[in-house]
XYZ file of C-alpha atoms in Angstrom:
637
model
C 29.127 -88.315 42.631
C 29.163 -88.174 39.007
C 29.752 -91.089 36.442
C 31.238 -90.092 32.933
C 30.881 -92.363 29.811
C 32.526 -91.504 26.728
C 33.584 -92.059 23.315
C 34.470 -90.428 19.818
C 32.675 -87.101 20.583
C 29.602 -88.505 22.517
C 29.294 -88.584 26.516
C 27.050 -89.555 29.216
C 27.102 -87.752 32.768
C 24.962 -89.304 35.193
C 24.950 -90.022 39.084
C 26.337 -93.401 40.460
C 22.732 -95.056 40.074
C 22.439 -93.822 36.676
C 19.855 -91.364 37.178
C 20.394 -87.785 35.225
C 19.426 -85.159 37.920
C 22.219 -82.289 38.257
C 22.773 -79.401 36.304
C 25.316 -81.202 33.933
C 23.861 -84.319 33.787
C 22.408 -85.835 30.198
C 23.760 -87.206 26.975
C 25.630 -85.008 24.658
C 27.042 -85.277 21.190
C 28.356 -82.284 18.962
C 27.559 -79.505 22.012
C 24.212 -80.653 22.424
C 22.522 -82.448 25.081
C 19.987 -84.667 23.682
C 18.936 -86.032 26.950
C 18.487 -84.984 31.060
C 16.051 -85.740 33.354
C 16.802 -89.235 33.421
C 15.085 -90.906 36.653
C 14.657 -95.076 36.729
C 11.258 -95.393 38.798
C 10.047 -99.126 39.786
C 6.857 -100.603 42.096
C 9.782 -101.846 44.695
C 11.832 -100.339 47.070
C 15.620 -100.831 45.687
C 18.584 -99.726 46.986
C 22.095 -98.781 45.314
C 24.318 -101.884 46.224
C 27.264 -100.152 44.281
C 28.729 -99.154 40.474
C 31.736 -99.559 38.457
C 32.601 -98.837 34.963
C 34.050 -100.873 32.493
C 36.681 -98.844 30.591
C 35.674 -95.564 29.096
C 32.615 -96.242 27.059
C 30.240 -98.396 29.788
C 29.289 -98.240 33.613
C 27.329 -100.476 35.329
C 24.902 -100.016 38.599
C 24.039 -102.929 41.192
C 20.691 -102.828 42.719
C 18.934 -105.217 45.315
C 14.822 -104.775 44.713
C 13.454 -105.696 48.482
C 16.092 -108.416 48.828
C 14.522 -110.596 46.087
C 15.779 -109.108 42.400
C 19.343 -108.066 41.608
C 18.958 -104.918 38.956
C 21.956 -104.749 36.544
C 21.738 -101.087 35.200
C 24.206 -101.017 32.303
C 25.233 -97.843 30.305
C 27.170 -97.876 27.200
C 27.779 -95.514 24.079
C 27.798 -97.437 21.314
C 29.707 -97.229 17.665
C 27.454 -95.256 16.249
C 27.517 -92.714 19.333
C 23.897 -94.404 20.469
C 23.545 -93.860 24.332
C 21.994 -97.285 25.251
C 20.592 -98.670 28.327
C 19.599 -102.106 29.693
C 17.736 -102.895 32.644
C 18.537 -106.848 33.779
C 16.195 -108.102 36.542
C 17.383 -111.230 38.421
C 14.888 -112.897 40.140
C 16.899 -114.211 43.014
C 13.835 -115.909 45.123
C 11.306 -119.074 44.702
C 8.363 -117.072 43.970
C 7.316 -115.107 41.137
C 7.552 -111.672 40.927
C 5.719 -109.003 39.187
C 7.479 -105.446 37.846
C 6.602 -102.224 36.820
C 9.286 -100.538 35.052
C 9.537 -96.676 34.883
C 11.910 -94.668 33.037
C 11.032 -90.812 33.136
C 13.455 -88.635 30.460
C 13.516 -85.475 28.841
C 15.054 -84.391 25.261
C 15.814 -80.731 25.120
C 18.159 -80.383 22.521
C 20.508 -77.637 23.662
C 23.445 -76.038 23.401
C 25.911 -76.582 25.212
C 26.545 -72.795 26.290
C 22.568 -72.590 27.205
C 23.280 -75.790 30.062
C 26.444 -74.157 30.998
C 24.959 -70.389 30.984
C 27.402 -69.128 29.579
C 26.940 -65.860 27.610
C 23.118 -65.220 28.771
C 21.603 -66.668 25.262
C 18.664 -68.901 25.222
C 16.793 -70.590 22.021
C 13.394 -71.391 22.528
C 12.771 -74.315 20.775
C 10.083 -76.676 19.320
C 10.744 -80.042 19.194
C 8.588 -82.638 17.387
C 7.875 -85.757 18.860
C 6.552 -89.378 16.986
C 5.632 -91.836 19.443
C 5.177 -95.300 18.976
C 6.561 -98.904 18.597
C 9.624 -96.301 18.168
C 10.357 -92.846 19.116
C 11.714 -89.873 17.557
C 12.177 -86.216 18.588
C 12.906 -83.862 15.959
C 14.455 -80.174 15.407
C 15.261 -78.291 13.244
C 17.824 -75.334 14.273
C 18.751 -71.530 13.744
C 21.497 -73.139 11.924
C 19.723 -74.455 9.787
C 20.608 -77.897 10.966
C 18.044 -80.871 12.163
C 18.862 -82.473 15.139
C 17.078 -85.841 15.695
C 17.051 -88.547 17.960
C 15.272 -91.778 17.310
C 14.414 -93.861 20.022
C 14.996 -97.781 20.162
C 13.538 -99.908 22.706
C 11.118 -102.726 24.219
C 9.875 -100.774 26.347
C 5.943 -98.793 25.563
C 6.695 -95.090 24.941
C 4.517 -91.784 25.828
C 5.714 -88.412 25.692
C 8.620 -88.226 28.047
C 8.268 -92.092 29.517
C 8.755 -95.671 28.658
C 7.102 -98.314 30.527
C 6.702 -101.892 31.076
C 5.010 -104.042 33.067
C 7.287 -107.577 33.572
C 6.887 -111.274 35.230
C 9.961 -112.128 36.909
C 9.844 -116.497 36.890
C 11.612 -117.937 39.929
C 15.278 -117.707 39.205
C 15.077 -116.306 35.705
C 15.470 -112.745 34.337
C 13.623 -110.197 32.049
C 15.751 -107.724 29.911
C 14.763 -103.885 29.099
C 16.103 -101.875 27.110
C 16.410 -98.326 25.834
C 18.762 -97.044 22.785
C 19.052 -92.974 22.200
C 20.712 -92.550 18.721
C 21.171 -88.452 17.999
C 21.299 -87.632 14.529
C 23.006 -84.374 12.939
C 24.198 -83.590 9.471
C 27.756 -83.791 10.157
C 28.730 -82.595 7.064
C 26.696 -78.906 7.466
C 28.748 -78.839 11.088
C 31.856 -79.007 8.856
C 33.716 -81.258 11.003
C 33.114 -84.723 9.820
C 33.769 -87.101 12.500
C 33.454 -90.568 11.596
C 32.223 -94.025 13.124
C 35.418 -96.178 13.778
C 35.919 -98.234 16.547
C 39.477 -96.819 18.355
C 42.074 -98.966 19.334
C 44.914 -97.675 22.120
C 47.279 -100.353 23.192
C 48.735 -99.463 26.554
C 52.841 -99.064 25.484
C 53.941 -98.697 29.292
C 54.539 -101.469 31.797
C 56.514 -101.123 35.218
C 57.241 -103.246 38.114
C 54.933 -101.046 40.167
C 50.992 -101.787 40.276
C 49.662 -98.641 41.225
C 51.802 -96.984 38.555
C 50.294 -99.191 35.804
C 46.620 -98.176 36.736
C 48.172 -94.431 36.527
C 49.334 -95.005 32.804
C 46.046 -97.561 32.116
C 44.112 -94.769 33.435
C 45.430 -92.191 30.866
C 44.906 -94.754 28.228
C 41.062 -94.553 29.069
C 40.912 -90.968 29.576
C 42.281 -90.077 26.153
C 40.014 -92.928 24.314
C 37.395 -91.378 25.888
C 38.296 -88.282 24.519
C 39.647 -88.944 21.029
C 37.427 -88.359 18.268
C 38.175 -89.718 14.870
C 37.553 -86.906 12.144
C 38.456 -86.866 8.543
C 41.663 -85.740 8.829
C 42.636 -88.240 11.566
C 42.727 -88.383 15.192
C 41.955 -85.132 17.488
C 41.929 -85.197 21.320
C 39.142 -82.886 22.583
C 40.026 -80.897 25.578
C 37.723 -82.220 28.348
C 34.451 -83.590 29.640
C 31.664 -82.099 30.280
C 32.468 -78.411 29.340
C 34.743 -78.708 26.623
C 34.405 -81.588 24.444
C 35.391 -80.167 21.702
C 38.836 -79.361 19.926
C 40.882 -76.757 21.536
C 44.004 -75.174 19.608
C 46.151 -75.220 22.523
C 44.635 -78.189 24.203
C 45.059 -80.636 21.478
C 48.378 -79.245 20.346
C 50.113 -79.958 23.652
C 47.888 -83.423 24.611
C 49.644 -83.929 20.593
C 53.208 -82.690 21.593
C 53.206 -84.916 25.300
C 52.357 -88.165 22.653
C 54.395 -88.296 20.374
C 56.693 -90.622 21.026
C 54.198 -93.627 21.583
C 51.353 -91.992 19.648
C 52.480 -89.851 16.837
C 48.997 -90.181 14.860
C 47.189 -87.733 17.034
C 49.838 -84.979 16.217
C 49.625 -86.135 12.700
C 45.574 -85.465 12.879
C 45.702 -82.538 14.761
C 47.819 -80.749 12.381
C 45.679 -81.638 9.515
C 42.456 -80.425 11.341
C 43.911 -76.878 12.382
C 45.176 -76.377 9.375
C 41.595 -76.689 8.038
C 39.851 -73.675 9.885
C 43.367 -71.943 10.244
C 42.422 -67.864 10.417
C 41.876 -66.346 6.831
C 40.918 -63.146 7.437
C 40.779 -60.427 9.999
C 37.303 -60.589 11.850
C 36.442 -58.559 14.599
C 33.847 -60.873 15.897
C 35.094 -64.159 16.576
C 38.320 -62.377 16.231
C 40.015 -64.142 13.348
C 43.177 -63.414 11.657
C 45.338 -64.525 8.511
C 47.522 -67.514 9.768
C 46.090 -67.859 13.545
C 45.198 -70.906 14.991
C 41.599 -70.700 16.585
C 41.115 -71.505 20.171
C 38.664 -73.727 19.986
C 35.718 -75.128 17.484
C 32.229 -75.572 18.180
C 29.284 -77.642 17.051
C 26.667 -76.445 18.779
C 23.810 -74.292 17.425
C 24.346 -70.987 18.839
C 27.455 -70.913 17.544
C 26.531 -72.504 14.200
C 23.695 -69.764 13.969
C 26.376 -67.082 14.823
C 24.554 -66.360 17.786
C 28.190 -66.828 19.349
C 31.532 -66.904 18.113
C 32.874 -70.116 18.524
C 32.490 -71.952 15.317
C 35.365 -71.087 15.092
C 36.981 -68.928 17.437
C 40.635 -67.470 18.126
C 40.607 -65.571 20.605
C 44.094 -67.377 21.966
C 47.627 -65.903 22.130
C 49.636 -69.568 22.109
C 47.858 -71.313 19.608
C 49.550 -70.402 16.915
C 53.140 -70.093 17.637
C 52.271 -73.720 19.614
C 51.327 -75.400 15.988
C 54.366 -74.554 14.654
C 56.377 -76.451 17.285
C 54.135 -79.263 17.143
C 55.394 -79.552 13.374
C 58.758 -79.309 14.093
C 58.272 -82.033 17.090
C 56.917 -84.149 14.772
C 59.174 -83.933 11.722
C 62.025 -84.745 14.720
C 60.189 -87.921 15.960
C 58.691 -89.189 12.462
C 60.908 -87.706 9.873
C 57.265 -87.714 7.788
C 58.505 -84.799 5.333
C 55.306 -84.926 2.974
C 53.121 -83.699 6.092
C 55.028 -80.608 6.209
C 55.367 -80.189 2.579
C 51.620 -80.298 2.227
C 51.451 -78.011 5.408
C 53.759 -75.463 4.015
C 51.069 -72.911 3.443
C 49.593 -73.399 6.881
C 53.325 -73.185 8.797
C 54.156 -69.864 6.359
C 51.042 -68.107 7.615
C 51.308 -69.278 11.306
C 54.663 -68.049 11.689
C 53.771 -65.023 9.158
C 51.060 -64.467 11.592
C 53.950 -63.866 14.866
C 55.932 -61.766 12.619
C 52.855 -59.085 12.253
C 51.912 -59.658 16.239
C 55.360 -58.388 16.621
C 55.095 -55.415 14.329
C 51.844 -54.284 15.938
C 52.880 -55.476 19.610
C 56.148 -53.238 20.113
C 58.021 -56.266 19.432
C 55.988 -58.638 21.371
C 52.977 -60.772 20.721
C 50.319 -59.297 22.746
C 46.811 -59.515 23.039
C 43.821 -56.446 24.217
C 41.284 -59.109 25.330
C 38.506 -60.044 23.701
C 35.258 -62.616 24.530
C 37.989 -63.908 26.749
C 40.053 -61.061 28.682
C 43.206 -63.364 29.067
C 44.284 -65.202 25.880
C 46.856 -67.753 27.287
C 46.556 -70.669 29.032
C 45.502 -69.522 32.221
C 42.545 -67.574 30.418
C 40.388 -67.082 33.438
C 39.541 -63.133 34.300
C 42.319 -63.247 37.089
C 44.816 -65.412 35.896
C 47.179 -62.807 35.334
C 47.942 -60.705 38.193
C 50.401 -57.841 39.180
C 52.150 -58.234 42.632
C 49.443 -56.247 43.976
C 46.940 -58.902 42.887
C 44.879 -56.780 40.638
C 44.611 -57.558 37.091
C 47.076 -57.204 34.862
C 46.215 -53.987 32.308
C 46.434 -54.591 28.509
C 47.990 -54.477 26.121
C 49.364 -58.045 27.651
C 52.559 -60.070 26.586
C 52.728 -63.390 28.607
C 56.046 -64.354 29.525
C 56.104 -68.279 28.088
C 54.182 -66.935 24.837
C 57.678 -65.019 23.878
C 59.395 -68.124 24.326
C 56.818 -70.091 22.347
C 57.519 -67.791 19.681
C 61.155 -68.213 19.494
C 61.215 -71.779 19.516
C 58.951 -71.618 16.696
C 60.765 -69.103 14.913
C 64.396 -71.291 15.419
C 62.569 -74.253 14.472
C 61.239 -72.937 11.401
C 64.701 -71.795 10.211
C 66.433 -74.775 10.953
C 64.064 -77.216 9.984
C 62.416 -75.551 6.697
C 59.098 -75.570 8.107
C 58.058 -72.514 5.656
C 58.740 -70.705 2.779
C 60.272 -67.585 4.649
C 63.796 -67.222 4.515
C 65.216 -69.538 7.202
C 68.280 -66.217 8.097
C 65.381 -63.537 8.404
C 63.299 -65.926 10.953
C 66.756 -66.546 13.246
C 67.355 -63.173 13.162
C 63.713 -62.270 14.143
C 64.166 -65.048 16.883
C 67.923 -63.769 18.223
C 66.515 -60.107 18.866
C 63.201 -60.915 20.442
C 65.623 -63.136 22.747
C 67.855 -60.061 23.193
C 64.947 -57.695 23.936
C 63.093 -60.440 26.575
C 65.897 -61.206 29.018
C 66.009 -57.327 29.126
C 62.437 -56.728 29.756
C 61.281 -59.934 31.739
C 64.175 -60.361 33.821
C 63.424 -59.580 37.549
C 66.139 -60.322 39.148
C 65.877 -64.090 40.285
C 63.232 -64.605 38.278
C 61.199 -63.810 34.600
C 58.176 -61.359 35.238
C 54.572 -63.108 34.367
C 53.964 -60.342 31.956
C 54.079 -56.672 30.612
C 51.429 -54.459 30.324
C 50.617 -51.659 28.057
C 53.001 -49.992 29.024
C 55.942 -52.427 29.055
C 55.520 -52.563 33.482
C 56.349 -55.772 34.021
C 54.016 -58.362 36.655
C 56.432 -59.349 38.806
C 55.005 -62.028 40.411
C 56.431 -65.561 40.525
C 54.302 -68.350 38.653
C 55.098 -71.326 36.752
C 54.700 -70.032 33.627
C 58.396 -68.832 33.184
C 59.585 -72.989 33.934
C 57.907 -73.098 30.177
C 60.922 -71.046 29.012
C 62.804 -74.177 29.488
C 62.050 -76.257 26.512
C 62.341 -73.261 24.121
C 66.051 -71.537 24.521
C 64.557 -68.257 25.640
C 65.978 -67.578 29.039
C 69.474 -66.569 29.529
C 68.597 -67.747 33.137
C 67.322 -71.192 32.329
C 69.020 -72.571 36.361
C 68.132 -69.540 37.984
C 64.315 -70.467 36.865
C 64.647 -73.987 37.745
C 65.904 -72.931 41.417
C 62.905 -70.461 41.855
C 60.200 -73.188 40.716
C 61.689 -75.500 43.453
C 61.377 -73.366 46.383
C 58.635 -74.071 49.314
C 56.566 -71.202 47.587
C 56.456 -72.840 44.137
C 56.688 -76.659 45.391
C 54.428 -77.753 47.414
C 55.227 -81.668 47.017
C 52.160 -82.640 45.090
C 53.746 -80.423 41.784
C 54.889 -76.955 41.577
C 51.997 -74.243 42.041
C 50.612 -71.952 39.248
C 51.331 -68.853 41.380
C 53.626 -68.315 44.407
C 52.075 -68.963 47.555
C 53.836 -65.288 48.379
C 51.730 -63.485 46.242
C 49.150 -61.262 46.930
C 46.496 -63.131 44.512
C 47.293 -66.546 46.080
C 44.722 -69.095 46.529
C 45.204 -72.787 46.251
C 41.507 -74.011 45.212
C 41.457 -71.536 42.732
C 41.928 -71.845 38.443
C 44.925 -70.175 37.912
C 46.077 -68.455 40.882
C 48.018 -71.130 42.931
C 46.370 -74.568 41.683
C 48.437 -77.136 39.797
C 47.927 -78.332 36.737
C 49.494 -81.590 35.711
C 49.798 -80.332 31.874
C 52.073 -77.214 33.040
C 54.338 -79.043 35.462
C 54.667 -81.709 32.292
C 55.643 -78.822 30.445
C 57.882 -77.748 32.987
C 59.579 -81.305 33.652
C 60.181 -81.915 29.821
C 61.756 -78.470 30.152
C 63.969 -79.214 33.050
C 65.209 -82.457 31.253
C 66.071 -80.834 28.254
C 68.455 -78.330 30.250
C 69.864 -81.333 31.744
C 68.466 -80.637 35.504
C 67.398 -84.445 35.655
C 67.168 -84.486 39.254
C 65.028 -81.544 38.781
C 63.191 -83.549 36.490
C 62.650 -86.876 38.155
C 61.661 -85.084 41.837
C 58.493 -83.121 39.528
C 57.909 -86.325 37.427
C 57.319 -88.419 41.270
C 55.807 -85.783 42.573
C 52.705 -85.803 40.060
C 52.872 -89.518 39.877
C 52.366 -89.796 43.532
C 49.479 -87.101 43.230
C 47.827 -89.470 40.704
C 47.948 -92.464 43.339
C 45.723 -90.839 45.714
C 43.904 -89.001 43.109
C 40.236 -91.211 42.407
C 40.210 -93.517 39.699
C 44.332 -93.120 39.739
C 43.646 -90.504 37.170
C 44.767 -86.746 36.668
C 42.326 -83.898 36.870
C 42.545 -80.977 35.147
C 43.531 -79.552 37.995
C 43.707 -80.088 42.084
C 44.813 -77.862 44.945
C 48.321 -76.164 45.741
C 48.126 -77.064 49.734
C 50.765 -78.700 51.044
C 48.545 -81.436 52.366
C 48.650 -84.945 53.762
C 46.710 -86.187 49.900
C 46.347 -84.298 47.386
C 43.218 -81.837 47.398
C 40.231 -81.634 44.227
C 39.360 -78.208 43.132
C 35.403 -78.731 42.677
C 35.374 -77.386 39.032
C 38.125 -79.268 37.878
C 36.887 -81.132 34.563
C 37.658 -85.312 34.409
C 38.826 -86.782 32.026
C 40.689 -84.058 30.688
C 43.372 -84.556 27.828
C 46.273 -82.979 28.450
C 46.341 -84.344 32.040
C 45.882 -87.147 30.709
C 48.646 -86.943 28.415
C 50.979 -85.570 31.148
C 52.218 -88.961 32.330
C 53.806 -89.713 29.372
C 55.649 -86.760 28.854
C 56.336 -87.578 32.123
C 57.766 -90.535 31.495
C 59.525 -89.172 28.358
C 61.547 -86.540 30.799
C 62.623 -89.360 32.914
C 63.644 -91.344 29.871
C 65.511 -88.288 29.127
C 64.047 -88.935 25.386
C 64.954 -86.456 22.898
C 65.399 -85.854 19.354
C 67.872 -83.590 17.636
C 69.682 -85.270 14.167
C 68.887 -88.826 16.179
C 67.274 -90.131 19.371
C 68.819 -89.949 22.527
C 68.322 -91.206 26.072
C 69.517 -91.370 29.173
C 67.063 -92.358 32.071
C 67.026 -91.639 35.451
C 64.221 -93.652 37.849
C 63.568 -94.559 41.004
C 65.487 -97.137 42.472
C 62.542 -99.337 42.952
C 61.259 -98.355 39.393
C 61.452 -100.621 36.220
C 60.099 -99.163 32.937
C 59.441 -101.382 29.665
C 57.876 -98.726 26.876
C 57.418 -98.729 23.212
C 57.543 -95.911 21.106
C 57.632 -94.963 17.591
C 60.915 -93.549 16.036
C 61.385 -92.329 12.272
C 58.102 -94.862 11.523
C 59.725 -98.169 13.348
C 58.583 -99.112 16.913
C 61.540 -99.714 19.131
C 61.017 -100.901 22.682
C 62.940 -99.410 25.864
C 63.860 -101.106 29.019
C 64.572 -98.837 31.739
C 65.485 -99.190 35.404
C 67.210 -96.768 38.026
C 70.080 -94.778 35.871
C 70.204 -96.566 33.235
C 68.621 -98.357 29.827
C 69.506 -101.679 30.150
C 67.556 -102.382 26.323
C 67.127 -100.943 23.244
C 65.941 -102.628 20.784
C 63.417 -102.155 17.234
C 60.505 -104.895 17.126
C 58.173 -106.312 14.725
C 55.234 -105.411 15.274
């Protein structure tokens, strides 16, 4: 079983004893792994007597050494993303004790995409090593950029080993230790994160135990994946394969926090709008106004080797920004963030208007380095009802809707410089046009093809209509999404359990995703199906119970099951799981923001809520228990 230590862009996998032996497994900072091969080796038998981790950024591992020294194996990243180690022998018995201390490693400085294998590219590389009182590995890149990492410790160094031979006193203890501090020019990456120490109070106490360790686990999962950059706070997507920002990821993990922390919508607006699509590019498949998919730092994509520094090869992205700005103009009335992002918001939304000219109305996508370009991106998340592929050109289903709530909330809000009539009128025909083409008689079609056909097959993407005004059959969709097909208790199933391309373990095709059913359940509140609402809402919160760690996985199974099931590739932590419970808790809340706030909460019986969240820049704290608020009140804080 793995162990994951993280902060502000830098992680640590390793096994339970601390040991870096699987595929994944090392150190990583900016889409490099800087170190693998990790193995502790002593002169002494020891066995594992257990682990535990201390909040996001430190584990610890118990050893007993022949039944006479305790091992302490701590793990922390440190402020200035150092991965440091420290070896505390105990010497529990009468007699003295003599140690020889072990600690085998590798650095192989590579990309990300080379330990994943994705995309069949390989560097071969030369890496420099200085040994002595100190270490340091050095490379220099395709990219032109050095990677170093200096090595720290009290320990004697060779190539690939640090040793030391120690005299354990009765009942005294010898320290080791071992600091790995990677060093990049962050500027030349063009993403400038920054050393600051993050701070995430916890705004959500109930009467229930296990649900506190459900929100204090989302706490830890987004510190650990928050990274401070110059522009302000930006969740990445997910550990270990995509630490790194995602357009759509970050956006929604944004969206789900703004209530209680509008900051990282604030920062993730900024930093989008800085590698926003200028130009039309073929490769990484850029255009004027898009919003990438996701940013790299690694070198094969810095050395254009591959396309991901940036890339946009994402449908949602775009139309998604443009809500987040309304979202949080609603929720923080901050009118100077959208007057500086004008420009940005006029060439996002300028951006849906030309999809639509080229797309027969629609926004649509051919496929590019990814074949899908929604959320569920894998190479068979979008199937027909004969479970074969959908063909291209495609038009997802909640993408239209996306569009029009980002079209009406441009108008109304003066989010651009367009004319605010032309964008509703834009939004009130590709409305008109949708219910006529996705409709499918109890339910909205996953997609068209190329040649307007529609997928009729039942998934949860159409309960994303909800929030946006779309559907003419918002409680027709919210009836579907609820039967045994759709629900299977744990949360509501990416694909019906009917369909041809079912499978439960699988990515897209009948898994469930905590971020989609949030979606969904902010959605159903918003249409005023609260019971709706609070049945999805337990439903994942009971998941998360039995889940390890009380934490949310990017995904887990669709079985209807006595516990809920983990998919094996599912990544943890993962952001906008994390996020989830707190949009979540903002559907049962019933939390919303049109000219003012409004509430109206409907809990448990058993359930007592006490939550702060941020309103028009004042923090106002909300006391919640079965049907009602029973407090409202701003605090000083």
């Amino acid at each position: 079983m793995s162990e994951i230590i993280s902060y502000n862009g830098a992680f640590a996998v390793t096994r339970q004893n601390g040991d870096m032996k699987d595929n994944y497994d090392g150190f990583y900072i900016f889409d490099t792994r800087f170190l693998k091969g990790v193995k502790l080796r002593l002169n002494k038998d020891s066995v594992l007597i257990g682990s535990s981790q201390d909040g996001p950024r430190k584990a610890y591992s118990h050893f007993s050494i022949e039944d006479e020294v305790i091992l302490l194996r701590k793990r922390e990243i440190k402020d200035n993303w150092a991965y440091r180690e420290e070896l505390q022998f105990y010497n529990t018995s009468k007699g003295k004790i003599n140690l020889r201390v072990e600690y085998i490693f590798k650095v192989p400085i590579e990309d990300i995409f080379e330990v994943r294998k994705f995309g069949g590219q390989r560097i071969r590389r030369r890496i420099k090593g200085s040994l002595g009182k100190e270490g340091e590995y050095s490379y220099s890149g395709k990219d032109k950029i050095r990677r170093n990492l200096k090595i720290k410790t009290n320990m004697r160094i060779e190539k690939g080993l640090a040793f030391a031979e120690i005299t354990l006193e009765p009942f005294k203890k010898e320290i080791l230790y071992l600091e790995f501090i990677p060093q990049i020019s962050k500027e030349e990456l063009g993403v400038f994160l920054t050393e600051k120490s993050l701070i995430l109070s916890n705004v959500v106490s109930t009467n229930l135990t296990w649900l506190d360790r459900v929100f204090e686990g989302a706490i830890e999962d987004l510190i650990a994946l928050t990274a401070y950059t110059n522009y302000g706070m930006v969740p990445f997507a997910g550990i270990p394969y995509y630490a790194c920002p995602f357009g759509r990821d970050s956006i929604i993990t944004s969206w789900f926090l703004l209530p209680y922390y509008p900051q990282y919508a604030e920062g993730t607006l900024r930093f989008f709008a800085k590698i926003q699509g200028k130009k039309f590019n073929p490769v990484n498949e850029e255009e004027p106004g898009k919003i990438p998919h996701e940013f790299r730092f690694g070198e094969l994509s810095h050395s254009r080797k591959m396309p991901f520094a940036p890339y946009y090869g994402t449908v949602d992205a775009t139309p998604l920004y443009v809500i987040l700005a309304a979202e949080y103009l609603r929720w923080t009335g901050d009118r100077n963030l959208i007057e500086e992002l004008k420009p940005n918001l006029t060439a996002a939304v300028e951006w849906i208007l030309r999809r639509f000219e080229g797309g027969r109305g629609y926004i649509r996508y051919k496929g590019g380095l990814l074949v899908n370009q929604g959320w569920k991106d894998s190479r068979d998340g979008i199937p027909t009802e004969e479970g074969t592929p959908t063909k291209p050109s495609i038009a997802l289903v909640e993408v239209q809707g996306y569009a029009y709530k980002a079209l009406m909330d441009a108008a109304s809000l003066n989010l651009t410089s367009l004319n605010p009539k032309m964008l509703e009128k834009e939004a009130k025909a590709l409305k008109r046009r949708f219910n006529k083409d996705f409709w499918c008689n109890g339910f909205y079609a996953l997609a068209l093809d190329g040649n307007n056909v529609p997928s009729k097959v039942v998934s949860s993407n159409m309960g994303h209509l909800l929030f946006t005004g779309i559907a003419e059959h918002q409680k027709e969709i919210a009836e579907r999404l609820f039967k045994e097909d759709m629900f299977s208790g744990w949360g509501i199933r990416t694909l019906s359990s009917n369909e041809k391309a079912y499978n439960p373990f699988s990515y897209h095709n009948g898994s469930i995703w905590p971020h989609d059913n949030a979606v969904i359940a902010l959605g159903l509140a918003s249409i005023g199906e609260k019971e709706k609402a609070k049945a999805l809402s337990e439903a994942i919160f009971k998941a998360a119970k039995f889940l390890p760690n009380s934490k949310l996985p990017e995904l887990y199974s669709g079985l209807e099951s006595e516990y809920p099931l983990l998919c094996p590739r599912a990544n943890v932590p993962q952001a906008w799981s994390a996020a989830s419970v707190f949009a979540f808790l903002t559907a049962l809340l019933g939390l919303r923001v049109e000219k003012e706030l409004t509430f109206s909460a409907l809990l448990s019986e058993n359930l007592k809520v006490s939550v702060l969240i941020r309103f028009r820049g004042k923090p106002y704290l909300i006391e919640a228990q079965n049907r009602e608020v029973v407090g409202f009140e701003e605090r000083n804080i």
